[in-house]
Coordinates of C-alpha atoms and ligand atoms in Angstrom, one line a residue:
X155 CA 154.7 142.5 42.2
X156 CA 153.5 145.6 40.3
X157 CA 155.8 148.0 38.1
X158 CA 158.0 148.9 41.0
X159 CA 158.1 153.2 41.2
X160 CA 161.8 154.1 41.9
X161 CA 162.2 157.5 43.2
X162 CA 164.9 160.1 43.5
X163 CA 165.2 162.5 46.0
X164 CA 168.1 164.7 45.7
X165 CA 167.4 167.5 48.4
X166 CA 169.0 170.1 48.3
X167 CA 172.1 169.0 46.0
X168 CA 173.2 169.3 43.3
X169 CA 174.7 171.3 40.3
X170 CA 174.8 172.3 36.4
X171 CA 177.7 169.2 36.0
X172 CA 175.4 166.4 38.1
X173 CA 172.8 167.4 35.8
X174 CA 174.4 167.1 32.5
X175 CA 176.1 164.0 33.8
X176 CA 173.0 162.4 35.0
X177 CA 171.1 162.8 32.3
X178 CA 173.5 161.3 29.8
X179 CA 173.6 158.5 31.7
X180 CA 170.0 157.3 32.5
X181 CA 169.8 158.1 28.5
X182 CA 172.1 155.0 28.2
X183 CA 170.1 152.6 30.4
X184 CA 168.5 149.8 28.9
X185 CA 165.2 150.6 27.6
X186 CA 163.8 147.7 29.4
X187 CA 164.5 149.1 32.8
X188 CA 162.4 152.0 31.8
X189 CA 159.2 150.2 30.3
X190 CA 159.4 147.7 34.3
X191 CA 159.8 150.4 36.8
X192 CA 158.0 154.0 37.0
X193 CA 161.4 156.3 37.4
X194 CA 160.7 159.5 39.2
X195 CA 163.3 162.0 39.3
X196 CA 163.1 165.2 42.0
X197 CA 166.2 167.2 41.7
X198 CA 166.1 171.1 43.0
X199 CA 162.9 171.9 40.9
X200 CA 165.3 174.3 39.3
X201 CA 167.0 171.6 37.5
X202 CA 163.8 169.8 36.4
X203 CA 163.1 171.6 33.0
X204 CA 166.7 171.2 31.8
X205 CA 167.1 167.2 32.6
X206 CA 163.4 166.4 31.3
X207 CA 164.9 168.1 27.6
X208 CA 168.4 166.6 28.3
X209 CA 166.7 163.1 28.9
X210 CA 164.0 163.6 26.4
X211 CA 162.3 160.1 27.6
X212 CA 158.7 160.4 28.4
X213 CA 158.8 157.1 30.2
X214 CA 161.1 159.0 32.8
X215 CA 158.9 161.4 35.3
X216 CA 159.8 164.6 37.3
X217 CA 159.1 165.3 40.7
X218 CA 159.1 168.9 43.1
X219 CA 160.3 168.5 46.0
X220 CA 157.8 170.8 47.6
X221 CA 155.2 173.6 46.4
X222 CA 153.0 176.0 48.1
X223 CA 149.3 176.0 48.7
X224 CA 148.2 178.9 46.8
X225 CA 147.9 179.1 43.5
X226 CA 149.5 182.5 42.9
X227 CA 149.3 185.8 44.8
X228 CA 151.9 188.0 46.8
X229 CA 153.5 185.0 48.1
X230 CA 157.4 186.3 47.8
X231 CA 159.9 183.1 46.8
X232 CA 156.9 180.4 46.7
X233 CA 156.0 178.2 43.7
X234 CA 152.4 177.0 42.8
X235 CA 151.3 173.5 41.6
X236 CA 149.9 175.0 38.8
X237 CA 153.5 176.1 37.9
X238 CA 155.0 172.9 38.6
X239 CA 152.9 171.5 36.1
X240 CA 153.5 173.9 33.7
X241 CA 156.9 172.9 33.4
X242 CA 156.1 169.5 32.9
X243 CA 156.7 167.4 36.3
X244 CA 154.0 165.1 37.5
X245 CA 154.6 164.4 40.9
X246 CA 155.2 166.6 44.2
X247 CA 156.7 165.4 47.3
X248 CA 154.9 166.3 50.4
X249 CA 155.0 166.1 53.8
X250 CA 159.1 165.1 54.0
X251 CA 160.5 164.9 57.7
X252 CA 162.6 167.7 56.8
X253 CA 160.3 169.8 55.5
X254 CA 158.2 169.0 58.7
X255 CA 161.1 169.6 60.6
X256 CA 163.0 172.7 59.2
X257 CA 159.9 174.4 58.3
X258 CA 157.8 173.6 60.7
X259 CA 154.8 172.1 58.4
X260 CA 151.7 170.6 59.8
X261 CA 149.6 167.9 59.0
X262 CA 147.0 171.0 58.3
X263 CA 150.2 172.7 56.1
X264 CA 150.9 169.5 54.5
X265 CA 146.7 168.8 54.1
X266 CA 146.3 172.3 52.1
X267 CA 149.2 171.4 49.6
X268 CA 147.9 168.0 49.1
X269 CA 145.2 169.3 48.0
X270 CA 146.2 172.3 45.4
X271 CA 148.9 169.5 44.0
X272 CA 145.5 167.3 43.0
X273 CA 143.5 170.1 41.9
X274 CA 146.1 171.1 39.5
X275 CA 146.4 167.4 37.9
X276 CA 149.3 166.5 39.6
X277 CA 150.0 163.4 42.1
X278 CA 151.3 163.9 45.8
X279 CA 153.6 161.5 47.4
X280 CA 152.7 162.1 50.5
X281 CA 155.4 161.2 53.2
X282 CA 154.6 159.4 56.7
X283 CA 156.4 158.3 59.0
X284 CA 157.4 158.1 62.6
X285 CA 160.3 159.8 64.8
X286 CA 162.9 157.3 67.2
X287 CA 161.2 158.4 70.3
X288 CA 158.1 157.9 69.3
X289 CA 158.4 154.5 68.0
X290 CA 159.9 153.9 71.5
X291 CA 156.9 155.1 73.3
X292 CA 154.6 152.5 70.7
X293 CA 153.3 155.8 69.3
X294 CA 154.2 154.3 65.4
X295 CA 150.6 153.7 64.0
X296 CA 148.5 156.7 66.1
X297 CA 151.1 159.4 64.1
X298 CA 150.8 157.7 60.9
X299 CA 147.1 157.7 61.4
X300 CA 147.3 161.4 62.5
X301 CA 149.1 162.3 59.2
X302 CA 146.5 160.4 57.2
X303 CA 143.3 161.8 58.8
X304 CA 144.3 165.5 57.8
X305 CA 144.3 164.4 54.5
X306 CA 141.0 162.8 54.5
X307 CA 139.8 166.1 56.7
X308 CA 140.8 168.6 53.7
X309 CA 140.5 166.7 50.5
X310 CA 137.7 164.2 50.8
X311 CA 137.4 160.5 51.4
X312 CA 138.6 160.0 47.9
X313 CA 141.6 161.7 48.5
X314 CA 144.2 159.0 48.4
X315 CA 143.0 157.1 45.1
X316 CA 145.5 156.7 42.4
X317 CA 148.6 158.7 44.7
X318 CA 151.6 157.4 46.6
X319 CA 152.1 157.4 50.1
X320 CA 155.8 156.7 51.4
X321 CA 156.8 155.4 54.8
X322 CA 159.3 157.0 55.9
X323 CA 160.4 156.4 59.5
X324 CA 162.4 159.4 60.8
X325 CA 165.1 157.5 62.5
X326 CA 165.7 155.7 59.0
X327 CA 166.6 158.8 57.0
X328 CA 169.7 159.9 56.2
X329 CA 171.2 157.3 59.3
X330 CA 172.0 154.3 57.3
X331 CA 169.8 152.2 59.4
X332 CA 166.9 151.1 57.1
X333 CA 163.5 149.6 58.9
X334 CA 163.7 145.8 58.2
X335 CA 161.4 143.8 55.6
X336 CA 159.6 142.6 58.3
X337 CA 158.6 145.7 59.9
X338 CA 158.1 147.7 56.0
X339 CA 155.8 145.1 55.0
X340 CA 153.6 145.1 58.5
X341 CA 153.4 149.3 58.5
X342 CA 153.1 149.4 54.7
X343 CA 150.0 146.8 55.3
X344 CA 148.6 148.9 58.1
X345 CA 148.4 151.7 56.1
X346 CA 146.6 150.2 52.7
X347 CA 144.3 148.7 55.3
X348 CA 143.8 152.3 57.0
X349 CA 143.4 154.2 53.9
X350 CA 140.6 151.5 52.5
X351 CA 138.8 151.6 55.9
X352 CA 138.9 155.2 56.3
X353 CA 138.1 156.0 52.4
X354 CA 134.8 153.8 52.4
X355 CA 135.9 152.2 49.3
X356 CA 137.8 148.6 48.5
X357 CA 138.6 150.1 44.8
X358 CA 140.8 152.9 46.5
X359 CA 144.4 152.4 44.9
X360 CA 147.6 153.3 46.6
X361 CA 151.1 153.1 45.6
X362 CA 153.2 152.1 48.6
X363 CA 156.8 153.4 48.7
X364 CA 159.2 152.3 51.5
X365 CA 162.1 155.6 52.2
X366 CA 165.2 155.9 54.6
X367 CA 168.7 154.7 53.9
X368 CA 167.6 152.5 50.9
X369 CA 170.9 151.1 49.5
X370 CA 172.1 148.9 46.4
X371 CA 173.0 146.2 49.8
X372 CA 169.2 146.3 51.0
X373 CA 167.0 146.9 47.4
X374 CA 167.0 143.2 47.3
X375 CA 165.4 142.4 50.6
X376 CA 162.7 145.7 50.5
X377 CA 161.4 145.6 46.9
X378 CA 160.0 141.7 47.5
X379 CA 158.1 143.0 50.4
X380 CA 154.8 142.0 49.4
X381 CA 153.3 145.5 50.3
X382 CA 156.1 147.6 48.5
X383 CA 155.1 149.2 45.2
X384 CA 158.5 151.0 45.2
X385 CA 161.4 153.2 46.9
X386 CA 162.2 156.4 47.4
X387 CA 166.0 156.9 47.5
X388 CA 167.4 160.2 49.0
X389 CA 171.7 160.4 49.2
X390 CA 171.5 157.1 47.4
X391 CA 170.5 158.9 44.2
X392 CA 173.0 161.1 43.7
X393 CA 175.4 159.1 42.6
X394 CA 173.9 157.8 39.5
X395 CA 176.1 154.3 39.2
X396 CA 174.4 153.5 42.9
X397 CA 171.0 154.6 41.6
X398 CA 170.7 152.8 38.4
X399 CA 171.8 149.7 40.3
X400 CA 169.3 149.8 42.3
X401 CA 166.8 150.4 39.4
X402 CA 168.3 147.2 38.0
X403 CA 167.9 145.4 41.1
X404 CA 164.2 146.1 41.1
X405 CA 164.0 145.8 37.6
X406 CA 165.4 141.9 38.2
X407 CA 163.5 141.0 41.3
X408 CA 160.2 141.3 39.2
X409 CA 161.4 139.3 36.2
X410 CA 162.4 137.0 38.4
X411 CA 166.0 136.9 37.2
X412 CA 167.2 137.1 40.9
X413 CA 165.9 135.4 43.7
Ligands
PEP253 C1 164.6 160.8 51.8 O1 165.2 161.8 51.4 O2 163.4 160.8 51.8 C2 165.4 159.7 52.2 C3 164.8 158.5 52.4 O3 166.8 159.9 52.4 P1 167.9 158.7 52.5 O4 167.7 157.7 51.4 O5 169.2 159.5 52.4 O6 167.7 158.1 53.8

């Protein structure tokens, strides 16, 4: 297995005491833990600046959570990619369930984003994943390949090289009922396949993360999956004892110190 990419997702949480808290903490974890696994942190992008001089570890990455498609402009309460990276984060989370949800974003939305995050040297992880009812009607790999195609549409057929893509089925976030190994690994494998097909070229690297309800009980059993480069953890990150336990975990499982 690869350097495993460990994300967290806070949401909308959090305050002034998590932060300073946090901080201190992951500053205490042993080095090694940071040189194996890719940490990505994504509090409330207000928070970002302060941790990433709090933590002062450049082997420790910042997320947003979300950005908006232009660049700047008359564009009341938005912030641009360009800003993002301004104040040093690297990554931007798009296409969340909620986000799709709450604010009503389109694969076309999502697509424009996507592609103002890469123009301004930052990476998208781009979120996919199914609702219940459509996993019941068998409707799984026709949206993932829906939420794909827009990509390819906007940005290019090298669109996806070098960025990370996370599964996350709908009806696995927030519930507590994670997707099994079984089914991770054959969606995960579906998608890397897709993406190569679709992008015309073998060389095209992904970074596959698996999302919803990942827990310091189930770590074990996700981060083996063959196809999973990493996790992203959303309530499960908050607390950072839970969170650095399942850094550990991962950090373990490729050493090979736990079977
Ligand atoms: C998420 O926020 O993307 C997520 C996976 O949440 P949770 O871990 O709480 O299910």
């Amino acid at each position: 297995m690869k350097t495993p990419i460990i994300i967290a997702n806070w949401k909308l949480n959090g305050h002034k005491l998590l932060v300073e808290k946090f901080s201190k903490k992951i500053k205490n974890i042993e080095k090694n833990f940071f040189k194996e696994n890719t940490i990505i942190l994504s509090p409330p992008v207000i928070y970002i600046q302060k941790m990433k001089e709090k933590i002062k570890n450049k082997k420790i990455f910042f997320a947003a959570q979300n950005v908006d498609f232009n660049n700047k402009g008359a564009f009341t309460g938005e912030i641009s990619s360009y800003m993002i990276n301004e104040i040093g984060a690297k990554y931007v989370i798009l296409g969340h369930s909620e986000r799709r949800k709450n604010h009503n974003e389109d694969n076309l939305c999502i697509a424009k984003k996507f592609k103002s995050v890469k123009k301004n040297n930052l990476i998208p992880i781009l979120c996919i994943g199914e609702t219940e009812q459509e996993k019941k009607d068998g409707l799984t790999k026709n949206i993932l390949k829906n939420q794909i195609n827009q990509i390819f549409l906007k940005c290019g057929l090298n669109s996806f090289h070098k960025t990370c893509i996370a599964y996350e089925p709908v009806w696995a976030i927030g519930t507590g009922k994670n997707a099994s190994p079984i089914l991770i690994n054959k969606i995960m494998k579906f998608i890397k396949k897709y993406i190569i097909y679709k992008s015309k070229n073998k060389n095209t690297k992904i970074y596959l993360q698996y999302g919803g309800s990942v827990s310091t009980k189930n770590i074990k059993s996700i981060i083996k999956s063959k196809y999973v480069n990493g996790v992203l953890v959303g309530s499960g990150s908050l607390d950072y004892k839970n969170f650095f336990k399942i850094i550990k975990i991962s950090y373990k499982i490729k050493k090979n110190l736990l079977k």
